[in-house]
Amino acid sequence: MEAKAVASTKLSPQTGESGTRRRRRGWVHSSKPWGAIALFIGPVMVYYGVFIIYPVLATFYYSLLNMTPTGGRIVTTFIGLGNFQRLLNDGIFIQAVKNTLRWGVVGPALEMLTATTLAVLVYFKVPLHRFYRTAWFTPVLVSGVIVGLVFRWVFNVDWGLLNVALRAIGLDRLALNWLGRRDTPLWCVIFVHYWATFGYSFILLLAGLTAIPEELIEAAYIDGASTPQTVMKVMLPMLRPTFVTVLILSFMGKMRTFNVVWALTGGGPMHSSETVATYVHTLAFGQQSLDLGYPSAIAVGWFAVVLVSVGLINRWLSRRVEQ
Amino acid sequence: MYKRKIFVFVAGLVAVATLLAACGPAPTPQVVTEVQEVEVTRIVAGTPEVVVVTATPEPEQPSEGPTAIVWWSHWANEPTKRVVIEKIKSDYEAEHPDVKIVLTWWDKNPMRDALRNTMTAGEGAPDITSDFCLPDEVAAGWCLPLTDVLPWENFVPGTKEASSYAALGYPDNYKYDIGLSMNMIFYNKEIFEELGIQVPDNYQFTQDEWVEISEKCSAAGYAGAADAIGNRNYPARFPVWFALFSLVGPEEFNKYYSGQQSWDTPQIRQVLDWFVQLRDAGFWPSTFSTMTIDEFHVYFHTQHKACTLYIPSWYAGRAFKPVEQGGQDPNWHFGMLRYPLMDGAVAADMLYVGYESGYHVTSATRHPDIAKDILVFASQPKYGALWTAVTNIPSAIVYDPVKDWPSDELLTELGVVPGQWNWFWEEYNKVYGGLQGGQAPTPLCDKFEQAWASAINEGLPLGLITVDEAIEMMDANLCK
C-alpha cells in the first residue's frame, strides 16, 4: 500500500495537481484495497461469527431457559436467573468447583516451579540438555485422551506400573487403588495433567530466558555474582513478564481441561475428581435430560469466574512486574 | 499490476466460492438414483465384520430412483446382532426394490448425541433409530406412534405395554422390540469344583451362602464376581437389583427401582447390608474401578478369574463371537444359577425379564409409511427365530421353533456355526425353564438414575459410603 502511495505522489508533479488534491487522490487511489481485504478477511470473520460468537451468545441465552420435553415437543421456558439459583444448591457443582479451584492453585504452582527449574538447567546447558529439551516437551505432543488411557493403566491397582514398582521396592502398603478411592483420584488427575503439559510452560520459559540480553548476565558475573545469585537476582526478575503469561495460560488450561479427566477417571468415583468441565459435559450430553439450559448456566457462570480470576492474576502479577 | 489484480480476483473468487459452499443448504435426503454407501472404517477383518461409523452419513441427493430410508442402530460392537438386522434389511430390499435402506452402525453414546443434535436441528435425522431414552424422546415428540401399526400379537405378552408411557401421559406404543433381556447369573464350573462348592439342586444359594462363596473364592485368589464399572454406570447394580427383585417381587421392586418409593425400609437395608457383606468378603475384582465391560466379560470367560458373573442375557452379544475377536471358547461351558434366596423373599422363583434396545420411527421421517412398514416386516416370527438362533438372546417375537427356525444353510451363510451354543440353551432351560417372568417398565427420572450410579454403582462397592449414606442419597433424589 505504501508503495502505491509513493508512486502516486511521484506522478502528481507531472500532472500539476495541487498538494491537497494530490493528498485526496492519493487517499482515494492509494488507499488500502478494501475489497480485497474484505474478501480475505470476510470468510474468517463469518467463520468466527458463526462458530465462535454465535455459540457463545447462544450459551448466554440458553442459560436463562429451561427446556423440557413434554406434550410432543420441547417446551422452552424463560426462567431468568433460575438456573443460576439452582447452581448454588447443586452439591455436585460445588464439589466440581472445589476440585477445579484446587487444581487451579496446585497445578500451575507445581508446573511453574518445575518448568522454571528445568528451563534454567537447560539454559545453562547441563549435560544432555538437548535431550532433556526434547524429552520434556514430548508429552505435550500426545493427545490428552491417550495420556489419560495410558495413566489409567499406570494407576491400575493390580498390574499398573506404579503399584508394581512400589511392591518391587517393598512398599506394598503404598500400593493403593489410586483411581478407586475418594482421596486420590483428583491428585492423580492433577499429576497426569501436569506431566502432560508442563513441557509447554518449560519451552515458553526457556524462550524467555534465551531472550534475556547476555550482556546483563555477563555484567552480573563481572560484578562478582555467583550463578545462583545471577539466576535469582537477574534472570528470574527479567523473566517475570513471561512468567505472567505462562502462569495465566497454565491456570486457564486447568479451568478448561476435559479430555485427560474424562479418560482417566470420568470425574469419579462419586464425583471425587469431577471438574466443572466434566460436569457440564455430563449434564449436557451424558445424561438423559434434553435440557441444555442448566449446563449452559454452569458454562456461563464458570466463564465469569475464569474471566475474573485471570484478570486478578494478571493485575496482581503485572503490578509486581512494574515494581 | 496485472498480476496483482489477477491474483486478487482469483483469490477473491476462491474465498467467495468456499464461503458459499460452506454456507449452502445441505441437500435433503429423499429419493435417489445412486444410493451412497455410508463410509465406514473396518476395524476387524473376517466375518462377521465389525464396523464403526466415522461420520454422520451424508444426505442423499434428491433425484429419481428408489426411496432411501436411513436407519441408525447401535450394537456396532455386537456382530451377531448386526447380522440379524442386516438380514432383515436385505430381505426387505429384495421384496421392495423401490426402497433402499441405508443402515448405519454406531456406538450408543455417539448415536445418542447425533440423534439429539439432528432431531433438535430438524435436519439430518434418520427415519428409524435405536431408542436411547424413549420416555424423553416420546415426550419431545420425536417418535411416531406404532400402536395401530405393529402386529402386537406376534410379540410376547407385555411387549406392547412396555413400549407405552401411559403414566407419563403418552398412552400410545412407540417401540419395536426384537430382543428380550433377562437377568442371569453364571458360574465357573471348574472353579466351583476346585473350591468344593456344591450347587444346590434348585440352583439357588441362600444370601448367606453367597457370602461364603465370595469368601472362598477370594481366599483362593478369585473374585466373587466378574464385574467392573470402568466404562459403565450400572454393572455393580446387578447384585442389588437381582436380590431386591427376588426379595420384594416385581411390583414393589418397580417402585424402588424407579424412585417412586423411599429406600429407607427394612427390605432395602437387608439387601444393602448383604451387598456390603459381599464386598467385604472379596466379591469384587481388585480392578473393579477401572475394568471395562468388555474386559470383565473376558475376565470371566477367558481368564477364568472370577467365580460368577451377574449379567443380563445380552452377555451372548459380546461373548458369543469368534475367540480371535475377544469372544469365549464355545467348548468352555459355564453353569447358571438362580437369584440368591434372600431371607423372606416373595419372588424366589421369578426371573427378571425386560427388553433389549429396540427401534422407533422418528417424527423427522419423510416416509413414515415405509419406515413403519419396515418394522412391521421385521416383526415376522421368522426374524424372532433368526434373532435367537444367531445372537443366542431370547426374542421378543414369538416364533414356532419348528416352522420358523432358520435352516443350517442360512445360518452357515450368515457366519453362524449351527448348534455351537446348544449347551447354553440346555443349561438355560434346565435352570430358568418354568420360572415366572416379571419386569419393571417404569422409566427412571434423571436424578434418580444418577443416584443409582453414584451410590450403588460406585459408592457402596468401593466402600466410599455407608449403607445409611447410600439410602440418604437415594431418598434425596427420588422421582416422585
XYZ file of C-alpha atoms in Angstrom, chain A residues 1 4 33 35-36 39-40 42-43 46-47 69-74 92 152-153 155-159 177 179-182 264 268-271 281-292, chain B residues 1 4 7-8 11-13 15-16 19 23 112-113 116-117 120 132-133 136-142 170 230-231 286-287 289-292 444-446 449-450 454-455 458-459 462 464-465 473:
94
model
C 0.000 0.000 0.000
C 1.313 2.698 -4.267
C -7.787 -2.234 -1.259
C -12.496 -5.023 -1.461
C -9.625 -7.464 -1.429
C -12.673 -10.865 0.528
C -9.795 -12.266 2.515
C -14.671 -11.848 5.317
C -14.730 -15.657 5.329
C -18.041 -15.123 9.052
C -16.498 -18.314 10.414
C -39.762 -32.344 26.548
C -43.479 -32.514 27.091
C -46.644 -32.952 25.073
C -44.772 -33.924 21.934
C -42.358 -31.022 21.790
C -39.534 -29.466 23.700
C -22.075 -31.850 42.719
C -5.257 -45.374 33.717
C -3.099 -48.424 33.151
C -2.513 -46.498 38.126
C -4.130 -49.935 37.804
C -4.244 -51.427 41.239
C -3.169 -54.936 40.178
C -0.690 -54.635 37.376
C -6.318 -48.361 44.458
C -8.466 -44.370 40.980
C -10.976 -46.165 43.198
C -10.784 -44.070 46.351
C -12.197 -40.730 47.272
C -8.613 -41.076 33.372
C -15.431 -40.300 39.594
C -15.707 -42.158 41.737
C -18.640 -40.376 43.305
C -17.583 -37.060 41.742
C -20.356 -32.355 29.657
C -22.151 -34.906 31.799
C -25.184 -32.684 32.190
C -25.299 -31.599 28.563
C -24.541 -34.906 26.853
C -24.031 -37.720 29.320
C -27.458 -37.764 30.901
C -30.863 -38.445 29.529
C -32.140 -34.922 30.024
C -32.689 -32.805 26.956
C -32.365 -29.593 28.951
C -29.403 -27.524 27.764
C -0.044 -4.638 -11.606
C -1.703 -8.479 -8.668
C -4.258 -12.678 -8.027
C -6.745 -10.621 -6.016
C -8.194 -15.322 -4.531
C -11.453 -13.478 -4.003
C -13.258 -15.917 -6.238
C -12.837 -17.216 -0.986
C -16.388 -16.476 -2.116
C -17.902 -19.361 1.708
C -22.968 -21.934 3.930
C -27.427 -40.613 21.169
C -25.617 -37.295 20.694
C -30.333 -35.426 19.764
C -28.494 -32.924 17.578
C -33.185 -30.680 17.524
C -31.723 -44.475 23.904
C -34.153 -42.734 26.205
C -37.897 -38.281 26.814
C -37.945 -38.929 23.080
C -41.661 -39.631 23.232
C -42.271 -36.555 25.368
C -40.301 -34.444 22.900
C -42.455 -35.706 20.047
C -39.609 -37.491 18.299
C -48.314 -40.921 26.495
C -14.662 -48.750 34.209
C -16.926 -47.514 31.423
C -9.347 -55.690 42.528
C -9.598 -53.894 39.176
C -12.970 -49.406 39.340
C -11.100 -49.460 36.024
C -12.053 -52.620 34.127
C -14.417 -52.026 31.196
C -36.329 -43.553 35.921
C -36.048 -39.818 36.267
C -32.600 -38.462 35.570
C -30.593 -42.600 37.666
C -27.563 -40.557 38.763
C -23.213 -42.780 42.277
C -24.357 -44.620 45.396
C -19.655 -46.659 42.863
C -20.059 -45.626 46.481
C -15.851 -49.193 46.630
C -16.737 -44.913 49.913
C -20.058 -44.571 51.741
C -28.560 -40.304 48.672
